[in-house]
PDB file of C-alpha atoms in Angstrom:
ATOM      1  CA  UNK A  44     103.832 121.346 107.375  1.00 58.00           C
ATOM      2  CA  UNK A  45     100.354 120.194 108.330  1.00 80.00           C
ATOM      3  CA  UNK A  46     100.794 116.880 106.488  1.00 91.00           C
ATOM      4  CA  UNK A  47     103.985 116.161 108.429  1.00 95.00           C
ATOM      5  CA  UNK A  48     102.254 116.943 111.724  1.00 96.00           C
ATOM      6  CA  UNK A  49      99.368 114.616 110.833  1.00 96.00           C
ATOM      7  CA  UNK A  50     101.755 111.784 110.023  1.00 97.00           C
ATOM      8  CA  UNK A  51     103.803 112.348 113.172  1.00 97.00           C
ATOM      9  CA  UNK A  52     100.577 112.279 115.202  1.00 97.00           C
ATOM     10  CA  UNK A  53      99.582 109.046 113.419  1.00 97.00           C
ATOM     11  CA  UNK A  54     102.957 107.459 114.254  1.00 97.00           C
ATOM     12  CA  UNK A  55     102.492 108.321 117.921  1.00 97.00           C
ATOM     13  CA  UNK A  56      98.941 106.938 117.883  1.00 97.00           C
ATOM     14  CA  UNK A  57     100.042 103.669 116.266  1.00 97.00           C
ATOM     15  CA  UNK A  58     102.926 103.437 118.727  1.00 96.00           C
ATOM     16  CA  UNK A  59     100.420 103.276 121.586  1.00 95.00           C
ATOM     17  CA  UNK A  60      98.388 100.398 120.129  1.00 94.00           C
ATOM     18  CA  UNK A  61      98.227  97.403 122.434  1.00 93.00           C
ATOM     19  CA  UNK A  62     100.302  94.487 121.317  1.00 88.00           C
ATOM     20  CA  UNK A  63     102.874  91.889 122.239  1.00 84.00           C
ATOM     21  CA  UNK A  64     106.053  92.981 123.988  1.00 81.00           C
ATOM     22  CA  UNK A  65     108.132  92.193 120.873  1.00 84.00           C
ATOM     23  CA  UNK A  66     106.571  95.169 118.979  1.00 92.00           C
ATOM     24  CA  UNK A  67     106.486  93.368 115.626  1.00 95.00           C
ATOM     25  CA  UNK A  68     102.747  93.904 115.169  1.00 95.00           C
ATOM     26  CA  UNK A  69      99.776  95.178 117.164  1.00 96.00           C
ATOM     27  CA  UNK A  70      97.002  93.036 118.598  1.00 95.00           C
ATOM     28  CA  UNK A  71      94.605  92.036 115.843  1.00 94.00           C
ATOM     29  CA  UNK A  72      97.155  92.241 113.027  1.00 96.00           C
ATOM     30  CA  UNK A  73      95.836  90.060 110.201  1.00 96.00           C
ATOM     31  CA  UNK A  74      98.868  88.680 108.380  1.00 96.00           C
ATOM     32  CA  UNK A  75      96.846  86.954 105.649  1.00 97.00           C
ATOM     33  CA  UNK A  76      94.892  90.109 104.798  1.00 97.00           C
ATOM     34  CA  UNK A  77      98.142  92.096 104.744  1.00 97.00           C
ATOM     35  CA  UNK A  78      99.666  89.475 102.441  1.00 97.00           C
ATOM     36  CA  UNK A  79      96.712  89.605 100.052  1.00 97.00           C
ATOM     37  CA  UNK A  80      97.043  93.408  99.848  1.00 97.00           C
ATOM     38  CA  UNK A  81     100.798  93.134  99.269  1.00 97.00           C
ATOM     39  CA  UNK A  82     100.164  90.679  96.431  1.00 96.00           C
ATOM     40  CA  UNK A  83      97.596  93.092  94.948  1.00 97.00           C
ATOM     41  CA  UNK A  84     100.147  95.886  95.189  1.00 97.00           C
ATOM     42  CA  UNK A  85     102.754  93.768  93.409  1.00 96.00           C
ATOM     43  CA  UNK A  86     100.221  92.944  90.674  1.00 94.00           C
ATOM     44  CA  UNK A  87      99.369  96.614  90.208  1.00 96.00           C
ATOM     45  CA  UNK A  88     103.033  97.652  90.117  1.00 96.00           C
ATOM     46  CA  UNK A  89     103.814  94.862  87.656  1.00 94.00           C
ATOM     47  CA  UNK A  90     101.038  96.162  85.414  1.00 93.00           C
ATOM     48  CA  UNK A  91     102.399  99.701  85.632  1.00 94.00           C
ATOM     49  CA  UNK A  92     106.101  98.853  85.284  1.00 92.00           C
ATOM     50  CA  UNK A  93     106.033  95.578  83.373  1.00 83.00           C
ATOM     51  CA  UNK A  94     106.128  94.889  79.683  1.00 66.00           C
ATOM     52  CA  UNK A  95     105.443  91.630  77.815  1.00 56.00           C
ATOM     53  CA  UNK A  96     109.201  91.004  77.652  1.00 56.00           C
ATOM     54  CA  UNK A  97     109.627  91.554  81.379  1.00 59.00           C
ATOM     55  CA  UNK A  98     107.030  89.325  82.947  1.00 71.00           C
ATOM     56  CA  UNK A  99     106.410  90.393  86.551  1.00 76.00           C
ATOM     57  CA  UNK A 100     109.571  92.391  87.259  1.00 91.00           C
ATOM     58  CA  UNK A 101     108.444  93.583  90.706  1.00 94.00           C
ATOM     59  CA  UNK A 102     109.663  91.290  93.453  1.00 93.00           C
ATOM     60  CA  UNK A 103     107.673  90.731  96.637  1.00 96.00           C
ATOM     61  CA  UNK A 104     109.837  89.928  99.637  1.00 96.00           C
ATOM     62  CA  UNK A 105     107.844  88.032 102.224  1.00 93.00           C
ATOM     63  CA  UNK A 106     108.609  85.669 105.048  1.00 87.00           C
ATOM     64  CA  UNK A 107     110.268  88.528 106.900  1.00 94.00           C
ATOM     65  CA  UNK A 108     110.571  87.776 110.601  1.00 92.00           C
ATOM     66  CA  UNK A 109     111.511  89.674 113.736  1.00 94.00           C
ATOM     67  CA  UNK A 110     110.533  92.963 112.105  1.00 96.00           C
ATOM     68  CA  UNK A 111     107.863  95.660 112.296  1.00 96.00           C
ATOM     69  CA  UNK A 112     107.107  95.091 108.601  1.00 97.00           C
ATOM     70  CA  UNK A 113     106.141  91.879 106.824  1.00 95.00           C
ATOM     71  CA  UNK A 114     106.490  92.755 103.160  1.00 97.00           C
ATOM     72  CA  UNK A 115     108.820  94.637 100.890  1.00 97.00           C
ATOM     73  CA  UNK A 116     108.589  95.212  97.164  1.00 97.00           C
ATOM     74  CA  UNK A 117     111.520  95.951  94.897  1.00 96.00           C
ATOM     75  CA  UNK A 118     111.171  97.465  91.457  1.00 95.00           C
ATOM     76  CA  UNK A 119     114.349  96.821  89.437  1.00 94.00           C
ATOM     77  CA  UNK A 120     116.211  99.603  87.621  1.00 93.00           C
ATOM     78  CA  UNK A 121     115.618  97.987  84.235  1.00 91.00           C
ATOM     79  CA  UNK A 122     111.914  98.842  84.303  1.00 93.00           C
ATOM     80  CA  UNK A 123     112.092 102.325  85.832  1.00 94.00           C
ATOM     81  CA  UNK A 124     112.495 105.522  83.847  1.00 95.00           C
ATOM     82  CA  UNK A 125     115.255 106.745  86.182  1.00 95.00           C
ATOM     83  CA  UNK A 126     117.078 103.382  85.980  1.00 94.00           C
ATOM     84  CA  UNK A 127     117.262 103.221  89.794  1.00 94.00           C
ATOM     85  CA  UNK A 128     115.922 100.691  92.291  1.00 95.00           C
ATOM     86  CA  UNK A 129     112.640 101.643  93.929  1.00 97.00           C
ATOM     87  CA  UNK A 130     111.797  99.916  97.200  1.00 97.00           C
ATOM     88  CA  UNK A 131     108.510  99.867  99.082  1.00 98.00           C
ATOM     89  CA  UNK A 132     108.106  98.575 102.624  1.00 97.00           C
ATOM     90  CA  UNK A 133     104.734  97.854 104.168  1.00 98.00           C
ATOM     91  CA  UNK A 134     104.506  98.225 107.923  1.00 98.00           C
ATOM     92  CA  UNK A 135     102.549  95.908 110.179  1.00 97.00           C
ATOM     93  CA  UNK A 136     101.002  99.059 111.670  1.00 97.00           C
ATOM     94  CA  UNK A 137      98.240 101.275 110.340  1.00 91.00           C
ATOM     95  CA  UNK A 138      98.667 100.512 106.629  1.00 96.00           C
ATOM     96  CA  UNK A 139     101.871 102.562 106.558  1.00 98.00           C
ATOM     97  CA  UNK A 140     104.126 102.425 103.498  1.00 98.00           C
ATOM     98  CA  UNK A 141     107.484 103.990 102.739  1.00 98.00           C
ATOM     99  CA  UNK A 142     109.146 104.374  99.340  1.00 97.00           C
ATOM    100  CA  UNK A 143     112.916 104.665  99.053  1.00 96.00           C
ATOM    101  CA  UNK A 144     115.274 105.224  96.132  1.00 91.00           C
ATOM    102  CA  UNK A 145     117.678 103.454  96.397  1.00 81.00           C
ATOM    103  CA  UNK A 146     118.373 103.435 100.180  1.00 79.00           C
ATOM    104  CA  UNK A 147     116.236 104.541 103.170  1.00 77.00           C
ATOM    105  CA  UNK A 148     118.445 107.563 103.849  1.00 82.00           C
ATOM    106  CA  UNK A 149     119.154 108.496 100.211  1.00 89.00           C
ATOM    107  CA  UNK A 150     116.384 111.102  99.919  1.00 93.00           C
ATOM    108  CA  UNK A 151     114.194 112.765 102.553  1.00 94.00           C
ATOM    109  CA  UNK A 152     111.071 112.373 100.405  1.00 95.00           C
ATOM    110  CA  UNK A 153     109.894 111.622  96.884  1.00 96.00           C
ATOM    111  CA  UNK A 154     110.214 115.278  95.809  1.00 95.00           C
ATOM    112  CA  UNK A 155     113.928 115.161  96.633  1.00 95.00           C
ATOM    113  CA  UNK A 156     114.305 111.801  94.863  1.00 96.00           C
ATOM    114  CA  UNK A 157     112.744 113.279  91.711  1.00 96.00           C
ATOM    115  CA  UNK A 158     114.917 116.415  91.962  1.00 95.00           C
ATOM    116  CA  UNK A 159     118.042 114.230  92.290  1.00 94.00           C
ATOM    117  CA  UNK A 160     117.072 112.088  89.294  1.00 94.00           C
ATOM    118  CA  UNK A 161     116.678 108.915  91.366  1.00 94.00           C
ATOM    119  CA  UNK A 162     112.980 108.796  90.550  1.00 96.00           C
ATOM    120  CA  UNK A 163     111.087 110.054  87.518  1.00 97.00           C
ATOM    121  CA  UNK A 164     107.710 111.757  87.760  1.00 98.00           C
ATOM    122  CA  UNK A 165     106.189 108.809  85.880  1.00 97.00           C
ATOM    123  CA  UNK A 166     107.700 106.230  88.246  1.00 97.00           C
ATOM    124  CA  UNK A 167     106.552 108.261  91.219  1.00 97.00           C
ATOM    125  CA  UNK A 168     103.049 108.507  89.799  1.00 98.00           C
ATOM    126  CA  UNK A 169     102.899 104.715  89.353  1.00 97.00           C
ATOM    127  CA  UNK A 170     103.990 103.955  92.916  1.00 98.00           C
ATOM    128  CA  UNK A 171     101.967 106.668  94.661  1.00 98.00           C
ATOM    129  CA  UNK A 172      98.815 105.802  92.682  1.00 98.00           C
ATOM    130  CA  UNK A 173      99.129 102.102  93.466  1.00 98.00           C
ATOM    131  CA  UNK A 174      99.614 102.785  97.181  1.00 98.00           C
ATOM    132  CA  UNK A 175      96.678 105.201  97.257  1.00 98.00           C
ATOM    133  CA  UNK A 176      94.439 102.749  95.394  1.00 97.00           C
ATOM    134  CA  UNK A 177      95.121 100.131  98.054  1.00 98.00           C
ATOM    135  CA  UNK A 178      94.676 102.712 100.834  1.00 97.00           C
ATOM    136  CA  UNK A 179      98.189 102.736 102.237  1.00 98.00           C
ATOM    137  CA  UNK A 180      99.428 105.838 104.053  1.00 98.00           C
ATOM    138  CA  UNK A 181     102.690 106.998 102.464  1.00 98.00           C
ATOM    139  CA  UNK A 182     105.223 108.206 105.026  1.00 98.00           C
ATOM    140  CA  UNK A 183     108.218 110.314 103.919  1.00 96.00           C
ATOM    141  CA  UNK A 184     111.572 108.858 105.014  1.00 95.00           C
ATOM    142  CA  UNK A 185     112.576 112.186 106.604  1.00 95.00           C
ATOM    143  CA  UNK A 186     109.912 111.672 109.271  1.00 97.00           C
ATOM    144  CA  UNK A 187     110.926 108.080 109.889  1.00 96.00           C
ATOM    145  CA  UNK A 188     114.607 108.943 110.280  1.00 93.00           C
ATOM    146  CA  UNK A 189     113.828 111.192 113.254  1.00 94.00           C
ATOM    147  CA  UNK A 190     114.809 109.976 116.697  1.00 94.00           C
ATOM    148  CA  UNK A 191     112.180 107.684 118.176  1.00 95.00           C
ATOM    149  CA  UNK A 192     110.419 109.397 121.067  1.00 93.00           C
ATOM    150  CA  UNK A 193     107.551 106.987 121.567  1.00 94.00           C
ATOM    151  CA  UNK A 194     106.243 105.009 124.508  1.00 94.00           C
ATOM    152  CA  UNK A 195     107.788 101.562 124.007  1.00 93.00           C
ATOM    153  CA  UNK A 196     111.006 100.142 125.445  1.00 91.00           C
ATOM    154  CA  UNK A 197     112.754 101.259 122.213  1.00 91.00           C
ATOM    155  CA  UNK A 198     112.837 104.773 123.678  1.00 90.00           C
ATOM    156  CA  UNK A 199     115.380 103.544 126.224  1.00 88.00           C
ATOM    157  CA  UNK A 200     117.987 102.804 123.538  1.00 78.00           C
ATOM    158  CA  UNK A 201     121.560 103.442 124.435  1.00 76.00           C
ATOM    159  CA  UNK A 202     123.100 105.536 123.021  1.00 77.00           C
ATOM    160  CA  UNK A 203     120.173 107.937 122.632  1.00 72.00           C
ATOM    161  CA  UNK A 204     119.232 108.685 119.043  1.00 74.00           C
ATOM    162  CA  UNK A 205     120.167 105.237 117.781  1.00 87.00           C
ATOM    163  CA  UNK A 206     116.532 104.172 117.370  1.00 93.00           C
ATOM    164  CA  UNK A 207     114.337 106.005 114.875  1.00 94.00           C
ATOM    165  CA  UNK A 208     110.704 105.831 113.797  1.00 96.00           C
ATOM    166  CA  UNK A 209     112.010 103.781 110.864  1.00 96.00           C
ATOM    167  CA  UNK A 210     113.119 101.163 113.407  1.00 95.00           C
ATOM    168  CA  UNK A 211     109.740 101.211 115.120  1.00 96.00           C
ATOM    169  CA  UNK A 212     107.616 100.678 112.004  1.00 97.00           C
ATOM    170  CA  UNK A 213     109.795  99.543 109.084  1.00 97.00           C
ATOM    171  CA  UNK A 214     112.819  97.606 110.321  1.00 96.00           C
ATOM    172  CA  UNK A 215     114.086  94.490 112.024  1.00 94.00           C
ATOM    173  CA  UNK A 216     113.707  94.569 115.788  1.00 89.00           C
TER     174      UNK A 216
END
């Protein structure tokens, strides 16, 4: 797929950005701007998923440390059509976002999540629209769960295959 190739190329490009040895974020990462966008995303998702009885159901996890992402959002099953958790992680690199239902390795992409009943078309529309509006790049989990073959010291993991692109851009390091 051309879209997959473009995203894989983007991951490799972001992997080569200069930054501290700890790999948590690249040089120039603006935490406060990223936080403001994450708060805007939560607000938008709360508008789309919330009701007057359920004031602000979407939770924003922040204060995450020692990771290649700083923010996660969790949409509880009680407000989704599929009655499943929806999670969104926001990478510290390149405005990347990943959506999982309910676990990172549960479904290779949102099409598979919809086909399995873990995500409704309406829920998907809400999340994808909100991410697009805030100019995040949505990355399918199937691409992130591939073995990491980048340029950082993570490529030297032992045993081989233990580190994935998920680790590089969306996990604790």
